[in-house]
Amino acid sequence: MPNAPQPTRTPDGGPTPTAIFGEIDKPATRSHRSAPDYAGIACSPEFRDLRTRFRRFAFPMSALFLSWYLGYVAIAAYLPEFMSIRLVGVINIGLVMGVAQFATTILITAGYLRYAARQIDPRVLALYRNATGEDPR
């Protein structure tokens, strides 16, 4: 084969000795674990419970926030006189509702982090340990 790599040779024609670093001249042995049974994991009751718990938080909260956001946009578009009602000084209802959008985003994020730490993460860790037999940390 013309493109095959040729072994390197010393000037006298002999093969080049392998490099030894700290008396190591062999590659590290690696354990060859088989891949987890993803289809089996997906069908397991533990995984189904995990998905159910995730959906219990994610879907209602997403629907609630989307309604709140679209409501804000609709009110701003169709009721500008309502949004321009002054509450204190130059602060009006539209400004308060706009800032409340950021506040609810932060609250939902904090709520999800708390929910995930209590309900999701321990189950994910247990599934990982069952599938691989090792601790991910």
CSV table of C-alpha atoms in Angstrom, one decimal:
chain,number,residue,atom,x,y,z
A,1,MET,CA,0.0,0.0,0.0
A,2,PRO,CA,1.6,3.2,-1.1
A,3,ASN,CA,-0.2,5.5,1.4
A,4,ALA,CA,0.2,3.3,4.4
A,5,PRO,CA,2.5,4.8,7.1
A,6,GLN,CA,5.9,3.3,7.2
A,7,PRO,CA,7.6,2.5,10.5
A,8,THR,CA,10.4,4.9,11.3
A,9,ARG,CA,13.9,3.5,11.2
A,10,THR,CA,17.2,4.4,12.8
A,11,PRO,CA,20.2,5.5,10.7
A,12,ASP,CA,21.5,1.9,10.7
A,13,GLY,CA,18.2,0.6,9.3
A,14,GLY,CA,16.7,-0.8,12.6
A,15,PRO,CA,13.3,0.1,14.0
A,16,THR,CA,13.1,3.1,16.2
A,17,PRO,CA,12.7,2.2,19.8
A,18,THR,CA,9.4,3.1,21.5
A,19,ALA,CA,9.5,6.2,23.7
A,20,ILE,CA,9.4,5.4,27.4
A,21,PHE,CA,8.3,8.1,29.8
A,22,GLY,CA,8.7,7.2,33.5
A,23,GLU,CA,9.0,3.5,32.7
A,24,ILE,CA,5.6,3.6,31.0
A,25,ASP,CA,5.8,1.9,27.6
A,26,LYS,CA,2.2,0.5,27.3
A,27,PRO,CA,-1.1,2.3,26.8
A,28,ALA,CA,-3.4,2.6,29.7
A,29,THR,CA,-5.9,-0.2,30.0
A,30,ARG,CA,-9.5,1.0,29.6
A,31,SER,CA,-12.6,-0.7,30.8
A,32,HIS,CA,-15.0,-1.2,27.9
A,33,ARG,CA,-18.4,-0.8,29.4
A,34,SER,CA,-21.4,-1.4,27.2
A,35,ALA,CA,-23.7,1.6,26.6
A,36,PRO,CA,-26.7,1.9,28.9
A,37,ASP,CA,-29.9,0.4,27.7
A,38,TYR,CA,-31.6,3.6,26.7
A,39,ALA,CA,-34.8,2.0,25.4
A,40,GLY,CA,-35.1,0.1,28.7
A,41,ILE,CA,-34.5,3.2,30.7
A,42,ALA,CA,-37.1,5.1,28.7
A,43,CYS,CA,-39.7,2.4,29.4
A,44,SER,CA,-38.9,2.1,33.1
A,45,PRO,CA,-41.4,3.3,35.7
A,46,GLU,CA,-38.7,5.5,37.3
A,47,PHE,CA,-38.1,7.4,34.1
A,48,ARG,CA,-41.9,7.8,33.5
A,49,ASP,CA,-42.2,9.2,37.0
A,50,LEU,CA,-39.3,11.6,36.3
A,51,ARG,CA,-41.0,12.9,33.1
A,52,THR,CA,-44.4,13.2,34.9
A,53,ARG,CA,-42.8,15.3,37.7
A,54,PHE,CA,-41.0,17.5,35.2
A,55,ARG,CA,-44.2,18.1,33.2
A,56,ARG,CA,-46.2,18.9,36.4
A,57,PHE,CA,-44.1,22.0,36.8
A,58,ALA,CA,-43.0,22.9,33.3
A,59,PHE,CA,-46.3,22.8,31.4
A,60,PRO,CA,-48.5,24.7,33.8
A,61,MET,CA,-45.8,27.3,34.5
A,62,SER,CA,-45.2,27.8,30.8
A,63,ALA,CA,-48.9,28.3,30.1
A,64,LEU,CA,-49.3,30.7,33.0
A,65,PHE,CA,-46.3,32.8,32.0
A,66,LEU,CA,-47.2,32.8,28.3
A,67,SER,CA,-50.8,34.0,29.2
A,68,TRP,CA,-49.3,36.7,31.4
A,69,TYR,CA,-46.9,37.8,28.7
A,70,LEU,CA,-49.5,37.8,25.9
A,71,GLY,CA,-52.0,39.5,28.2
A,72,TYR,CA,-49.5,42.3,28.8
A,73,VAL,CA,-48.9,42.7,25.1
A,74,ALA,CA,-52.6,42.7,24.3
A,75,ILE,CA,-53.3,45.3,27.0
A,76,ALA,CA,-50.5,47.5,25.7
A,77,ALA,CA,-51.8,47.2,22.2
A,78,TYR,CA,-55.5,47.6,22.7
A,79,LEU,CA,-55.8,49.6,26.0
A,80,PRO,CA,-53.1,52.2,25.9
A,81,GLU,CA,-55.2,54.6,28.0
A,82,PHE,CA,-55.2,52.0,30.8
A,83,MET,CA,-51.5,51.4,30.6
A,84,SER,CA,-50.9,55.2,30.8
A,85,ILE,CA,-52.7,55.6,34.1
A,86,ARG,CA,-50.2,57.2,36.5
A,87,LEU,CA,-49.7,55.5,39.8
A,88,VAL,CA,-46.9,57.5,41.5
A,89,GLY,CA,-45.3,60.5,39.8
A,90,VAL,CA,-44.2,59.4,36.3
A,91,ILE,CA,-44.7,55.7,37.1
A,92,ASN,CA,-47.7,54.3,35.2
A,93,ILE,CA,-49.4,50.9,35.1
A,94,GLY,CA,-47.5,49.9,31.9
A,95,LEU,CA,-44.1,50.4,33.5
A,96,VAL,CA,-45.1,48.5,36.6
A,97,MET,CA,-46.5,45.6,34.5
A,98,GLY,CA,-43.3,45.6,32.3
A,99,VAL,CA,-41.0,45.4,35.4
A,100,ALA,CA,-43.3,42.7,36.7
A,101,GLN,CA,-42.5,40.6,33.6
A,102,PHE,CA,-38.9,40.5,34.7
A,103,ALA,CA,-39.8,39.8,38.3
A,104,THR,CA,-42.0,36.8,37.4
A,105,THR,CA,-39.3,35.4,35.2
A,106,ILE,CA,-36.9,35.5,38.1
A,107,LEU,CA,-39.5,34.0,40.4
A,108,ILE,CA,-40.3,31.2,38.0
A,109,THR,CA,-36.6,30.4,37.6
A,110,ALA,CA,-36.1,30.3,41.3
A,111,GLY,CA,-39.1,28.1,41.7
A,112,TYR,CA,-38.0,25.7,39.1
A,113,LEU,CA,-34.5,25.5,40.6
A,114,ARG,CA,-36.0,24.6,44.0
A,115,TYR,CA,-38.4,22.2,42.5
A,116,ALA,CA,-35.7,20.5,40.4
A,117,ALA,CA,-33.4,20.2,43.4
A,118,ARG,CA,-36.1,18.4,45.4
A,119,GLN,CA,-38.0,16.4,42.8
A,120,ILE,CA,-36.0,16.0,39.6
A,121,ASP,CA,-32.3,15.9,40.4
A,122,PRO,CA,-32.4,13.0,43.0
A,123,ARG,CA,-34.4,10.9,40.5
A,124,VAL,CA,-32.0,11.7,37.7
A,125,LEU,CA,-29.0,10.7,39.9
A,126,ALA,CA,-30.7,7.4,40.8
A,127,LEU,CA,-31.4,6.6,37.2
A,128,TYR,CA,-27.8,7.4,36.3
A,129,ARG,CA,-26.5,5.2,39.0
A,130,ASN,CA,-28.8,2.3,38.0
A,131,ALA,CA,-27.8,2.6,34.4
A,132,THR,CA,-24.1,3.0,34.8
A,133,GLY,CA,-23.3,1.7,38.2
A,134,GLU,CA,-21.1,4.8,39.0
A,135,ASP,CA,-21.5,8.2,40.7
A,136,PRO,CA,-21.4,11.1,38.2
A,137,ARG,CA,-19.5,13.3,40.6
